[in-house]
Tab-separated table of C-alpha atoms in Angstrom:
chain	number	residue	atom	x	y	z
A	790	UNK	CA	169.073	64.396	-38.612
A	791	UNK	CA	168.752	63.487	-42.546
A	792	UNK	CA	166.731	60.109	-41.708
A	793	UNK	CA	165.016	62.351	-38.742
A	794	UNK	CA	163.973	64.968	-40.729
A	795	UNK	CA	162.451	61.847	-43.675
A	796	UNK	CA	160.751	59.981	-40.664
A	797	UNK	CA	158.889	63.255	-39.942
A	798	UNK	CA	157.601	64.440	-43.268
A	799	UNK	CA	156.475	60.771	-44.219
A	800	UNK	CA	154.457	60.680	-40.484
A	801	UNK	CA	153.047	64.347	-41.595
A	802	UNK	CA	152.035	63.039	-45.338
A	803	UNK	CA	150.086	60.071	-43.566
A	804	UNK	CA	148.716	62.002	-40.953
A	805	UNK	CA	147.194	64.530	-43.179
A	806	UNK	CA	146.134	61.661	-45.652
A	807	UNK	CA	144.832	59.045	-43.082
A	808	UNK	CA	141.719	58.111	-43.760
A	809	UNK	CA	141.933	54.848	-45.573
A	810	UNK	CA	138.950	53.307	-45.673
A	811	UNK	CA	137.511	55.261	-49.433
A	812	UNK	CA	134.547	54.543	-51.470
A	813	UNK	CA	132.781	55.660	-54.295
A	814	UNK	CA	129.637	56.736	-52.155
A	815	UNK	CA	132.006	59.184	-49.362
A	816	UNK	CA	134.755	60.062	-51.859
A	817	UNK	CA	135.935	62.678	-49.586
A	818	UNK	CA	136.785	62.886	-45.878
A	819	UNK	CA	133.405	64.779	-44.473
A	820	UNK	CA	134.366	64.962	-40.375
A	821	UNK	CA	134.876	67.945	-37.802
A	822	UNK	CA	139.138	67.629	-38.639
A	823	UNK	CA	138.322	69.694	-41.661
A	824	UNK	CA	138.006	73.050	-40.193
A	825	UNK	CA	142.048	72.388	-39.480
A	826	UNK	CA	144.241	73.943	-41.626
A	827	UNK	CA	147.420	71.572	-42.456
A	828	UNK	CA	151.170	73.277	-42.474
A	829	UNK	CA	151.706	72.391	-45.908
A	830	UNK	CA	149.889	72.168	-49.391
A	831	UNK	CA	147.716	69.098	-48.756
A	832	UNK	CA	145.046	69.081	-51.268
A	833	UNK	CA	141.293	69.288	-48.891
A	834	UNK	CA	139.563	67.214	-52.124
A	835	UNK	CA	141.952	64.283	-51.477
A	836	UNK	CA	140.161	60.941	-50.660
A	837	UNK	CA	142.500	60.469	-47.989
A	838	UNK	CA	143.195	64.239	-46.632
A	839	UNK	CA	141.428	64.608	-42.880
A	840	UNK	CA	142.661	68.640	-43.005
A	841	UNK	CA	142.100	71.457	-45.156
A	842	UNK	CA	144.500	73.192	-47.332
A	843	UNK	CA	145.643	76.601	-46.069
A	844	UNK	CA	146.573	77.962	-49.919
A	845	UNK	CA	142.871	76.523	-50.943
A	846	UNK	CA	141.202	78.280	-47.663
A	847	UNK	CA	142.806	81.774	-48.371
A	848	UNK	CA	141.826	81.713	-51.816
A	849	UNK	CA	138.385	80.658	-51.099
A	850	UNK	CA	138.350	83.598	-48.335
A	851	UNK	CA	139.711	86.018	-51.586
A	852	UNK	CA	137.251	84.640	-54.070
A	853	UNK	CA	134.281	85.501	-51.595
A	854	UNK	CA	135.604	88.752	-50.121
A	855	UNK	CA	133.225	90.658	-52.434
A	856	UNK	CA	129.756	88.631	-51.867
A	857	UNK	CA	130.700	88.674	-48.079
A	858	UNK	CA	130.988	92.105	-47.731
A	859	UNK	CA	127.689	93.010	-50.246
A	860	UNK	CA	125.936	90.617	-48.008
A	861	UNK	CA	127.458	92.104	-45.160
A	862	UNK	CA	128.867	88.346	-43.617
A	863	UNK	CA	131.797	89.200	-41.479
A	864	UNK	CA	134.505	86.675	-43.386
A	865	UNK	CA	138.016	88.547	-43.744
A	866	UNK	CA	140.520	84.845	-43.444
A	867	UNK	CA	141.411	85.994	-40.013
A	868	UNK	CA	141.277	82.375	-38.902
A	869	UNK	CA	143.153	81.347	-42.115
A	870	UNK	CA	145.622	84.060	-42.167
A	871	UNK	CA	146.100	83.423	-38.224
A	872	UNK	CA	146.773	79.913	-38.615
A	873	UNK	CA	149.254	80.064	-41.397
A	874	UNK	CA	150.680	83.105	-39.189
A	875	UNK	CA	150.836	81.589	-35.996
A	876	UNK	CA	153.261	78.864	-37.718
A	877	UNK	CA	155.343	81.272	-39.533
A	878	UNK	CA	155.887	83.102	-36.199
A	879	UNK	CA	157.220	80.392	-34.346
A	880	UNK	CA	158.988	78.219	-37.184
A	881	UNK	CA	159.158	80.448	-40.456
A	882	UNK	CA	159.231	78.157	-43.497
A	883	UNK	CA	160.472	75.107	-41.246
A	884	UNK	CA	156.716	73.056	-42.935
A	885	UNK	CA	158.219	73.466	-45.877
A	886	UNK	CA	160.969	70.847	-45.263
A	887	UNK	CA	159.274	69.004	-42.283
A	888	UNK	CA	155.906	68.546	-43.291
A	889	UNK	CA	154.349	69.029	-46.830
A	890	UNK	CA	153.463	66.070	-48.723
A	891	UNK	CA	153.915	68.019	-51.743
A	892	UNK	CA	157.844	68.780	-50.786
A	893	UNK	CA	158.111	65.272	-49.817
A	894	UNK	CA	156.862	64.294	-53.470
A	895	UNK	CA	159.642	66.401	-54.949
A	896	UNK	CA	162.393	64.942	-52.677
A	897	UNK	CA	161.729	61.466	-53.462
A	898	UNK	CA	161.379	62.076	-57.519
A	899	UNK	CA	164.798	64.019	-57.025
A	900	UNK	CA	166.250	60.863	-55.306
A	901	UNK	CA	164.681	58.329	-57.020
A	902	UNK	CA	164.856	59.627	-60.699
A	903	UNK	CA	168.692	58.662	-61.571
A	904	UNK	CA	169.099	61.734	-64.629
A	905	UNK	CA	171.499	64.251	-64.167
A	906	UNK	CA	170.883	66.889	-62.541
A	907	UNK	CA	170.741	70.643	-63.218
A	908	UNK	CA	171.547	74.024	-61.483
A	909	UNK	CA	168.471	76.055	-60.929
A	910	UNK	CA	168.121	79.070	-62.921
A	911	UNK	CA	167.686	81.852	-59.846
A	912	UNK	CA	166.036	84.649	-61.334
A	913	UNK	CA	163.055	81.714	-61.504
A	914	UNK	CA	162.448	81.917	-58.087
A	915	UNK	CA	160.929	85.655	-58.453
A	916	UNK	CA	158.001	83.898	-59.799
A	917	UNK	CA	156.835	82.840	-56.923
A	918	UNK	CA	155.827	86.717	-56.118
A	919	UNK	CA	153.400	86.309	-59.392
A	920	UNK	CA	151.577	83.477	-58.345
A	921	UNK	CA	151.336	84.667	-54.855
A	922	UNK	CA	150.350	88.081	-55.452
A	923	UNK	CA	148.010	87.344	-59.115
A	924	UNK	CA	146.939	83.942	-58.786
A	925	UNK	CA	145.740	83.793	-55.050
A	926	UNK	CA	145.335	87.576	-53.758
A	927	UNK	CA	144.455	89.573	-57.484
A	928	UNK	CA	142.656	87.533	-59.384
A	929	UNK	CA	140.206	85.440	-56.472
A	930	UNK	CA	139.815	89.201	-55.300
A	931	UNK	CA	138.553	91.180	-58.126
A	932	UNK	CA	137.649	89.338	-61.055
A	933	UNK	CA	134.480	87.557	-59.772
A	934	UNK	CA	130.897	86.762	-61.356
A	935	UNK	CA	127.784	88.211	-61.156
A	936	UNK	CA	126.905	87.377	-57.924
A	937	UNK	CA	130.409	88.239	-56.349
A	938	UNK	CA	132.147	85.467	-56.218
A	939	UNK	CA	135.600	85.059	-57.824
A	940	UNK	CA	137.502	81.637	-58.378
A	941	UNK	CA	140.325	80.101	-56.717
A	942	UNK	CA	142.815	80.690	-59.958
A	943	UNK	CA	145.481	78.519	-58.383
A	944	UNK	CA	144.021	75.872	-57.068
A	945	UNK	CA	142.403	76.196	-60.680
A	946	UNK	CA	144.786	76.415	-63.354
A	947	UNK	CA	148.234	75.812	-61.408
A	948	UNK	CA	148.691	73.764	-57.995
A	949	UNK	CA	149.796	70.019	-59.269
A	950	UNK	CA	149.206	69.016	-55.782
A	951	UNK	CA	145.461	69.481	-56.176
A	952	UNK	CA	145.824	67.408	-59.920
A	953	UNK	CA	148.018	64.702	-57.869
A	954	UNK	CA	146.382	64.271	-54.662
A	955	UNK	CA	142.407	65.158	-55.299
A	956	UNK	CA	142.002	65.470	-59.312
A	957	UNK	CA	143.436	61.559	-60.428
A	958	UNK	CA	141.625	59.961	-57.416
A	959	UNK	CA	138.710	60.918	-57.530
A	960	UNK	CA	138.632	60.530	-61.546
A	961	UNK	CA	139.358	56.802	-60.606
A	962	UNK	CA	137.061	56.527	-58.069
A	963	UNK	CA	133.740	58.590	-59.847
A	964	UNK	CA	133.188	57.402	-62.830
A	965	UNK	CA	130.303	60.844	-63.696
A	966	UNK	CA	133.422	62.957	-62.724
A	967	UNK	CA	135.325	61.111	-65.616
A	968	UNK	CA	132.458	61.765	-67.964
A	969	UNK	CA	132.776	65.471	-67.706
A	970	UNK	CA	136.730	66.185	-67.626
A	971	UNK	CA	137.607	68.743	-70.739
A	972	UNK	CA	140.717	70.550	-71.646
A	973	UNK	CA	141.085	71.977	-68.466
A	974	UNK	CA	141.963	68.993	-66.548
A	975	UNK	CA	143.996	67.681	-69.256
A	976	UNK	CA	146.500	70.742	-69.307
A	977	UNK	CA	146.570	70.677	-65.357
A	978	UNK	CA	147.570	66.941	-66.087
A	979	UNK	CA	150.113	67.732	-68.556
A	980	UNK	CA	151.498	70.439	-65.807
A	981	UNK	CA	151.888	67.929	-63.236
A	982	UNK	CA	154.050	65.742	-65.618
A	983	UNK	CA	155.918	68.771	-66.521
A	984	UNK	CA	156.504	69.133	-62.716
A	985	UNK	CA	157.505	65.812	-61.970
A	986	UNK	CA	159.881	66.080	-65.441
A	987	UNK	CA	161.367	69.591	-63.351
A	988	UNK	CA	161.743	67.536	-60.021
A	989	UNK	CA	163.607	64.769	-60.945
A	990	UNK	CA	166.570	67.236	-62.620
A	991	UNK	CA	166.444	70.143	-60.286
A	992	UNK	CA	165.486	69.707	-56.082
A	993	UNK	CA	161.979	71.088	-54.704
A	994	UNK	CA	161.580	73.356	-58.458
A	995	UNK	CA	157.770	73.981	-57.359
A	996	UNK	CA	158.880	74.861	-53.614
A	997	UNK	CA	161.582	77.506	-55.327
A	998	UNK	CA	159.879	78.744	-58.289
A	999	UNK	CA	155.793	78.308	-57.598
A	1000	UNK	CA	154.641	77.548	-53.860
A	1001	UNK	CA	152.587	80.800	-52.308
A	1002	UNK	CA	152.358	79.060	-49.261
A	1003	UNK	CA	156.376	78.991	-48.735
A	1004	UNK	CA	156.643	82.530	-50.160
A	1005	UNK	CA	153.949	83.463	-47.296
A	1006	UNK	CA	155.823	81.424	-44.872
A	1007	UNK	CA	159.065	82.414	-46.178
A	1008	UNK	CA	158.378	86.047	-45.248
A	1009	UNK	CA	158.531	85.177	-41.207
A	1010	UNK	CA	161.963	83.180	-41.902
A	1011	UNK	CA	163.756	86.731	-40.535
A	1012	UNK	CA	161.536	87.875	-37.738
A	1013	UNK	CA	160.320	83.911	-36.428
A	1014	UNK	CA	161.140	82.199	-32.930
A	1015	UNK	CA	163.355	79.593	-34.696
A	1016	UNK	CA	165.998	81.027	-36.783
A	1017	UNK	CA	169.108	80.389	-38.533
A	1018	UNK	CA	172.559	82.083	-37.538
A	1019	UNK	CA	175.960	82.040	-39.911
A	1020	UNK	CA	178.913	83.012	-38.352
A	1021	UNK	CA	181.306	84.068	-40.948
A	1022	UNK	CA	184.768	84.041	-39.233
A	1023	UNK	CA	184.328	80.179	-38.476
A	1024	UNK	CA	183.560	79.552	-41.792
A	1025	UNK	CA	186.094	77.588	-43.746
A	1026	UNK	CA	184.966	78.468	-47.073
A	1027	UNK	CA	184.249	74.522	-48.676
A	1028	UNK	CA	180.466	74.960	-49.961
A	1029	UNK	CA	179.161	72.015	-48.188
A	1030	UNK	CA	176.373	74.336	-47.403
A	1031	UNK	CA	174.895	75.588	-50.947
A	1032	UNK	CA	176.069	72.253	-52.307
A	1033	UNK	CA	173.675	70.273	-49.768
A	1034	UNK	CA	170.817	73.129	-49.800
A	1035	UNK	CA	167.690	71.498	-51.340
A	1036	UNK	CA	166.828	74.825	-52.278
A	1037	UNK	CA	170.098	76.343	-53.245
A	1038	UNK	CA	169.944	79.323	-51.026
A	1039	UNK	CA	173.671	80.766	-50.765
A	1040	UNK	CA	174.898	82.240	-47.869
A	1041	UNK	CA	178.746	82.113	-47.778
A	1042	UNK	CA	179.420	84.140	-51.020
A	1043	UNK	CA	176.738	86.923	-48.959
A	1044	UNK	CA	174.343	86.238	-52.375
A	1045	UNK	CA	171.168	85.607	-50.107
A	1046	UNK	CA	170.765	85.923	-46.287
A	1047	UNK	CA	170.749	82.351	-44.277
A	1048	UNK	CA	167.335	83.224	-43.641
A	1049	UNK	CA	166.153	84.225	-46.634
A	1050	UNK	CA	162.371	83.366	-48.006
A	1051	UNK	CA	164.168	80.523	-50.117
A	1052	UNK	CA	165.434	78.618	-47.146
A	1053	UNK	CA	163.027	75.797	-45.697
A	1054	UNK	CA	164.874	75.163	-42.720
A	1055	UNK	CA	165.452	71.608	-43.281
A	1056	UNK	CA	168.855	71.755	-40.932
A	1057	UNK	CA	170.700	70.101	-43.751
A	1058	UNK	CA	173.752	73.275	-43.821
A	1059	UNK	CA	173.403	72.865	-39.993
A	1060	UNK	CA	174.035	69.471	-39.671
A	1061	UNK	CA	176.589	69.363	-42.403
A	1062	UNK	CA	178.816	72.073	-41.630
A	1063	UNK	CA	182.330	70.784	-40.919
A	1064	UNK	CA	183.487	74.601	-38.914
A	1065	UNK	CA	179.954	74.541	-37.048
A	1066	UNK	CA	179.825	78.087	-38.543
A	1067	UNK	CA	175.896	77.498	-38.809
A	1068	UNK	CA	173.846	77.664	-35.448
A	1069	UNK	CA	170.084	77.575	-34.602
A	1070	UNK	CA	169.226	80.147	-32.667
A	1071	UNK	CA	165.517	80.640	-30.432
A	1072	UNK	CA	164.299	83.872	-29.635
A	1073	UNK	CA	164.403	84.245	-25.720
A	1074	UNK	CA	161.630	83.291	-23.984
A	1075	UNK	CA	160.017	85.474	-21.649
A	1076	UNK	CA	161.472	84.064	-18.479
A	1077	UNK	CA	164.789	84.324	-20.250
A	1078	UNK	CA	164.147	88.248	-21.147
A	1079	UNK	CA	162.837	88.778	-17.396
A	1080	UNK	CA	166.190	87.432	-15.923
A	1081	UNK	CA	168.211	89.362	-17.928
A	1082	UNK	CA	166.391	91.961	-16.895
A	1083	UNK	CA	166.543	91.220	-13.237
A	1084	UNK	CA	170.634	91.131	-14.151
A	1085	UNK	CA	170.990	94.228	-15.758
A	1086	UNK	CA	169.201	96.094	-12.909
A	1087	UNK	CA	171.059	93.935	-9.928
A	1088	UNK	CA	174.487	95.469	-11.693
B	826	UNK	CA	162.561	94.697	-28.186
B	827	UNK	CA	164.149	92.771	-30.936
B	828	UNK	CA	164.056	89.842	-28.876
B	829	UNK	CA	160.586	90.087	-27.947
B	830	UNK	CA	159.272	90.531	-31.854
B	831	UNK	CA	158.835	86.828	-32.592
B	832	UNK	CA	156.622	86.487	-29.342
B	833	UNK	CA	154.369	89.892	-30.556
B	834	UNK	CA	153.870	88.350	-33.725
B	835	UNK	CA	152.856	84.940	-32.322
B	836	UNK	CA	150.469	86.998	-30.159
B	837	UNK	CA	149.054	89.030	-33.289
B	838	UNK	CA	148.514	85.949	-35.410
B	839	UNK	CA	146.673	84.183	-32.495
B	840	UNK	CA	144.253	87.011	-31.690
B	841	UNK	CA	143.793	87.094	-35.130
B	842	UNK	CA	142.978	83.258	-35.192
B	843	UNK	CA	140.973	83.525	-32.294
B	844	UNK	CA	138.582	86.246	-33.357
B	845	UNK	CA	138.619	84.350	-36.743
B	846	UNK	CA	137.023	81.078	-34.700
B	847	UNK	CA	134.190	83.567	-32.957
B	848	UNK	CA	133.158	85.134	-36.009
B	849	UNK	CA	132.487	81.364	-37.547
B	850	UNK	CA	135.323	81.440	-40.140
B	851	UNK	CA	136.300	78.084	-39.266
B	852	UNK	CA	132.770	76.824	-40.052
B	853	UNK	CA	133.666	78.456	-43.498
B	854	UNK	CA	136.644	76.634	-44.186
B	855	UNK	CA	135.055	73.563	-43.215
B	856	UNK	CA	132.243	74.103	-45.275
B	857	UNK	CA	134.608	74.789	-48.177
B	858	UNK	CA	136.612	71.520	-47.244
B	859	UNK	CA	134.141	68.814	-46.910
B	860	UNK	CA	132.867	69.827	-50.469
B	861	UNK	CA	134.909	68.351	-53.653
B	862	UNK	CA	137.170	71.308	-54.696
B	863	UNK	CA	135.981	70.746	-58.314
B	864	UNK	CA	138.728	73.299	-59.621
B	865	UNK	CA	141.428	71.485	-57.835
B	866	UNK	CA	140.787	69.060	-60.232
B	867	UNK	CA	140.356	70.735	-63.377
B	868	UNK	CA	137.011	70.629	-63.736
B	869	UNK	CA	135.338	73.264	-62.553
């Protein structure tokens, strides 16, 4: 499942960064894929990205609320919110593990980067709330210019998947985009070394501590199509299950729920349960409901 | 009901995404994402 799971996310980070063939005249990928919003945080300004990133879209949808509705231009991030809602229904934070280039950064800086390794510190995680709530609803939202228009304050001063992915590119490739980087850019840089200093002692810090996208995704874990179940009177009690979780999310002691906004459904307690005490469960299906009903009235 | 909950949701979302598309949000986004995200770098 482990090798599975690795086969997928490096077939999602390559087919949200396919386009190969970059130059300095079409630094970024112009064609009708971009209206497609990727399950993941996949920075849009990447040379290579063919999809837009959902985070970047909502915020852009926040930061022009206010001129949209003075001009009267009907643009509320239904189609945003629907497509990032659409996947939490039926998978919860499942793109978290499966499918974001950015997670699959972390993972391999964790497993490559031979330091030892840390415990998280918990109450860290609650900051994800912050940058959710300020960073990409308050702040795009209501603190806007002249004409209306507010700024996407994640994307901005935060996400080190925009630095990574679209920022050191396209420095490399443009050299007039080189000629006008300031401080700015240069703390953003110094944040994404910072991250990558995080990553390599602690598993997925950004995904745990940062990521709006997995917090907004995170919030369908309980109510989504695919969900986790832990059956406590099989459970033998070892730990193999918040030992192995990437993001440290603890069941078996009744700390957090096993589906809980921190868990990213990467089926690693699933798989490595030795009592089977953790199952994967799918809502019925409608045929499935229908039968039952048929059963029920039959007795 | 409980069952069914996942399946209303789906539905919600995807009306939701639907009416997005026919009020041209889509067009937004790709508007937004065929433009360099200037911010995203640290620049803007």
């Amino acid at each position: 499942m482990e090798r599975f799971r690795r086969f997928i996310q490096f077939t999602a980070a390559f087919v949200a960064n396919c386009r190969l063939w970059i130059t300095p005249s079409s630094p970024i990928y112009t064609g009708p894929l971009k209206f497609i919003c990727f399950p993941g945080l996949n920075c849009y300004s990447c040379p290579a990205a063919i999809t837009s990133c959902p985070l970047g879209a909502l915020q852009n949808v926040f930061a022009s609320l206010k001129m949209n509705l003075q001009l009267g231009r009907p643009d509320f991030g239904l189609y945003v919110i629907g497509s990032i809602g659409m996947i939490g229904a039926f998978m919860g934070r499942m793109p978290c593990a499966w499918f974001c280039p950015f997670g699959l950064f972390q993972d391999m800086v964790f497993k490559l980067v031979k330091v030892p390794k840390l415990a998280f510190w918990r109450p860290l995680s609650h900051l994800r709330y912050l940058f959710l709530f300020l960073f990409v609803i308050i702040l795009p939202i209501f603190v806007t210019d002249a004409a209306g228009f507010g700024q996407t304050w994640f994307c901005k001063f935060i996400c080190p998947a925009g630095t990574m992915e679209a920022g050191l590119p396209l420095i490399a490739l443009d050299p007039g985009l080189r000629s006008i980087i300031g401080t700015l850019f240069f703390s953003k840089l110094t944040l994404l070394f910072l991250f990558i200093a995080w990553s390599s002692i602690n598993s997925r810090p950004f995904c745990r501590a940062i990521c709006p996208l997995g917090l907004i995704l995170g919030f369908f874990n309980k109510v989504s199509w695919l969900r986790l179940k832990f059956n406590n009177n099989i459970c033998v009690d070892c730990k193999a299950c918040e030992l192995i979780c990437p993001t440290g999310v603890s069941f078996a002691d009744g700390r957090d729920d096993i589906n809980s906004t921190k868990c990213i459904r990467c089926m690693r307690c699933f798989n490595f349960c030795p009592g089977g005490a953790i199952t994967v469960e799918f809502s019925k299906t409608r045929r499935q409901l229908k039968d039952e009903d048929c059963t029920c009235h039959t007795k | 009901m409980k069952e069914r909950l996942p399946l209303f949701i789906f539905v919600f979302f995807l009306l939701m995404f639907i009416t997005g598309i026919l009020l041209d949000e889509a067009g937004n986004v790709f508007q937004k994402g065929v433009t360099i995200c200037l911010s995203c770098i640290g620049i803007g």
